């Protein structure tokens, strides 16, 4: 008998590809999951302007493949499979209301936003057409020390660490006036799970309800290392986008009311957490450079 506490028996990785409907279908029917979280995406907004077709293949058509696999597996086995769709605040784009809530009209401003909006509506359509327990989390920017280094918060905190250790001189950014509602990924993932524990599926805005600019985030991150961002940050037009989302501010009151969700980490704590991690990383980089 296998020990259920052994991670090897609880956690398996299955190879798959979002472009391959047959493999998605066979994985879903083979493991017969209780819950499916569709986080698969080409998730970089700027890159979606350079790779619009690929972004749509993964972020839009990929969702159709997973949803259909869930529907077929559920019909075949009779077992309910709960489905989570990673919708995005990017769907609000040119915002029609401040703050945005679940009923705010969408106006995406990038191929990424358009693809996410397709998946958002398709998920709702599967819920309405086939009674699938499918929920969409409209998540605002969620960050952590694990964030990819080309997203602005991590790009900034990586630079802070490297500048502090003397292995980088400048940080080049695009639009520093963009405003975002930044939260901690750990808090937001908890909200994803809570959504699927509800009796009824629905769509929820997950945000902190506070908006700061890229400039503000720079200020917080550099000062956490005792530096003044104005001495190091320069603007490079390469990082501007063909169409920008100027501001995003979410109203998470539905999630709070329905399942008591509240973010625990403030943007100041988040910046500090990321800077501490990246100071340590840069220290190790520097030590390695000094050795070799
Ligand atoms: N990446 C990046 N790099 N962004 C920059 C830079 C830069 O050098 N300079 C300024 N910015 C601005 C962008 O123009 C944007 O307004 C803002 O910083 C945030 O950019 P990102 O960190 O790349 O995130 P995003 O808001 O475009 O998208 C993220 O959040 C969405 C949720 O709203 C991604 O995680 C998406 O996948 C997610 O859906």
Short mmCIF file of C-alpha atoms in Angstrom, two decimals, residues 83-227:
data_model
loop_
_atom_site.label_atom_id
_atom_site.label_comp_id
_atom_site.label_asym_id
_atom_site.label_seq_id
_atom_site.Cartn_x
_atom_site.Cartn_y
_atom_site.Cartn_z
CA UNK A 83 -12.70 24.03 -13.55
CA UNK A 84 -10.80 27.24 -12.84
CA UNK A 85 -10.01 29.70 -15.65
CA UNK A 86 -7.22 32.22 -15.10
CA UNK A 87 -8.92 35.33 -16.44
CA UNK A 88 -7.03 38.60 -16.20
CA UNK A 89 -7.53 42.23 -15.30
CA UNK A 90 -5.90 42.92 -18.70
CA UNK A 91 -9.39 42.22 -20.12
CA UNK A 92 -10.51 45.57 -18.65
CA UNK A 93 -7.71 47.32 -20.60
CA UNK A 94 -8.99 50.81 -21.35
CA UNK A 95 -10.96 50.82 -18.14
CA UNK A 96 -14.61 51.76 -18.36
CA UNK A 97 -15.03 52.15 -14.60
CA UNK A 98 -12.79 52.67 -11.53
CA UNK A 99 -12.52 50.44 -9.59
CA UNK A 100 -13.41 47.50 -11.84
CA UNK A 101 -15.77 44.81 -10.66
CA UNK A 102 -17.22 41.63 -12.18
CA UNK A 103 -19.86 43.66 -14.08
CA UNK A 104 -17.49 46.26 -15.56
CA UNK A 105 -17.46 46.14 -19.40
CA UNK A 106 -14.25 44.82 -20.98
CA UNK A 107 -11.98 46.69 -23.43
CA UNK A 108 -8.78 44.67 -23.95
CA UNK A 109 -5.73 46.50 -25.28
CA UNK A 110 -3.42 43.68 -26.37
CA UNK A 111 -3.54 40.33 -28.18
CA UNK A 112 -3.05 38.80 -24.72
CA UNK A 113 -6.08 40.65 -23.33
CA UNK A 114 -8.19 39.64 -26.35
CA UNK A 115 -7.21 35.97 -26.03
CA UNK A 116 -7.96 35.99 -22.30
CA UNK A 117 -11.35 37.55 -22.96
CA UNK A 118 -12.21 34.77 -25.43
CA UNK A 119 -11.35 32.17 -22.78
CA UNK A 120 -13.31 34.05 -20.14
CA UNK A 121 -16.49 33.99 -22.21
CA UNK A 122 -15.95 30.42 -23.39
CA UNK A 123 -15.69 29.28 -19.77
CA UNK A 124 -18.96 31.05 -18.96
CA UNK A 125 -20.48 29.48 -22.05
CA UNK A 126 -19.49 25.96 -20.95
CA UNK A 127 -20.95 26.67 -17.53
CA UNK A 128 -24.23 27.85 -19.04
CA UNK A 129 -24.41 25.24 -21.81
CA UNK A 130 -23.29 22.09 -20.04
CA UNK A 131 -23.64 22.89 -16.33
CA UNK A 132 -19.89 22.59 -15.76
CA UNK A 133 -18.72 23.86 -12.36
CA UNK A 134 -16.46 26.43 -14.04
CA UNK A 135 -15.31 29.67 -12.40
CA UNK A 136 -13.19 32.55 -13.71
CA UNK A 137 -10.81 34.42 -11.44
CA UNK A 138 -10.22 37.90 -12.85
CA UNK A 139 -6.83 38.29 -11.24
CA UNK A 140 -4.92 41.55 -11.01
CA UNK A 141 -1.11 41.53 -11.13
CA UNK A 142 0.20 39.03 -8.58
CA UNK A 143 3.87 38.91 -7.79
CA UNK A 144 6.43 37.10 -5.63
CA UNK A 145 10.15 36.31 -5.62
CA UNK A 146 9.28 33.58 -8.16
CA UNK A 147 8.02 36.11 -10.71
CA UNK A 148 9.61 35.95 -14.17
CA UNK A 149 12.41 38.47 -14.60
CA UNK A 150 10.86 40.29 -17.56
CA UNK A 151 7.78 41.42 -15.61
CA UNK A 152 8.28 44.89 -14.24
CA UNK A 153 8.28 44.21 -10.47
CA UNK A 154 10.87 41.45 -10.69
CA UNK A 155 12.89 43.35 -13.27
CA UNK A 156 13.07 46.16 -10.73
CA UNK A 157 13.90 44.01 -7.68
CA UNK A 158 16.51 41.99 -9.63
CA UNK A 159 18.12 45.29 -10.65
CA UNK A 160 18.06 46.57 -7.04
CA UNK A 161 19.94 43.47 -5.88
CA UNK A 162 22.49 43.63 -8.69
CA UNK A 163 23.03 47.38 -8.36
CA UNK A 164 23.52 47.05 -4.62
CA UNK A 165 26.14 44.33 -5.19
CA UNK A 166 27.89 46.40 -7.84
CA UNK A 167 27.18 44.05 -10.76
CA UNK A 168 24.71 46.31 -12.64
CA UNK A 169 24.85 50.08 -13.14
CA UNK A 170 21.48 51.13 -14.58
CA UNK A 171 17.90 49.92 -14.92
CA UNK A 172 16.07 50.70 -18.17
CA UNK A 173 12.27 50.85 -18.01
CA UNK A 174 9.32 51.87 -20.21
CA UNK A 175 6.20 53.63 -18.96
CA UNK A 176 6.76 54.45 -15.30
CA UNK A 177 3.40 56.17 -14.98
CA UNK A 178 1.39 52.96 -15.51
CA UNK A 179 -0.73 52.19 -12.45
CA UNK A 180 -1.31 48.66 -11.19
CA UNK A 181 -3.08 46.92 -8.33
CA UNK A 182 -0.23 44.64 -7.23
CA UNK A 183 -0.79 41.77 -4.80
CA UNK A 184 1.12 38.76 -3.49
CA UNK A 185 0.77 35.60 -5.60
CA UNK A 186 0.41 33.43 -2.46
CA UNK A 187 -2.72 35.35 -1.41
CA UNK A 188 -4.16 35.19 -4.92
CA UNK A 189 -3.63 31.44 -5.33
CA UNK A 190 -5.59 30.90 -2.14
CA UNK A 191 -8.48 32.79 -3.77
CA UNK A 192 -8.33 30.49 -6.82
CA UNK A 193 -8.71 27.45 -4.61
CA UNK A 194 -11.49 29.03 -2.53
CA UNK A 195 -13.45 29.72 -5.71
CA UNK A 196 -13.57 26.04 -6.55
CA UNK A 197 -14.69 25.11 -3.03
CA UNK A 198 -17.95 27.07 -3.46
CA UNK A 199 -21.19 25.18 -4.10
CA UNK A 200 -21.99 27.36 -7.10
CA UNK A 201 -19.48 28.40 -9.78
CA UNK A 202 -19.08 32.11 -10.49
CA UNK A 203 -16.63 34.81 -11.59
CA UNK A 204 -14.61 36.90 -9.15
CA UNK A 205 -12.33 39.93 -9.25
CA UNK A 206 -9.24 39.20 -7.15
CA UNK A 207 -7.32 42.36 -6.33
CA UNK A 208 -6.04 44.35 -3.34
CA UNK A 209 -8.13 47.49 -3.98
CA UNK A 210 -5.02 49.68 -3.98
CA UNK A 211 -3.24 51.11 -7.01
CA UNK A 212 0.35 52.39 -7.25
CA UNK A 213 2.53 53.39 -10.21
CA UNK A 214 5.62 51.65 -11.60
CA UNK A 215 7.49 54.71 -10.31
CA UNK A 216 6.06 54.15 -6.79
CA UNK A 217 7.12 50.49 -6.92
CA UNK A 218 10.64 51.58 -7.92
CA UNK A 219 10.72 53.99 -5.00
CA UNK A 220 9.65 51.22 -2.58
CA UNK A 221 12.09 48.64 -3.96
CA UNK A 222 15.18 50.85 -4.19
CA UNK A 223 14.58 52.40 -0.77
CA UNK A 224 14.24 48.89 0.76
CA UNK A 225 17.95 48.53 -0.15
CA UNK A 226 18.86 52.05 0.96
CA UNK A 227 19.06 53.39 -2.62
#
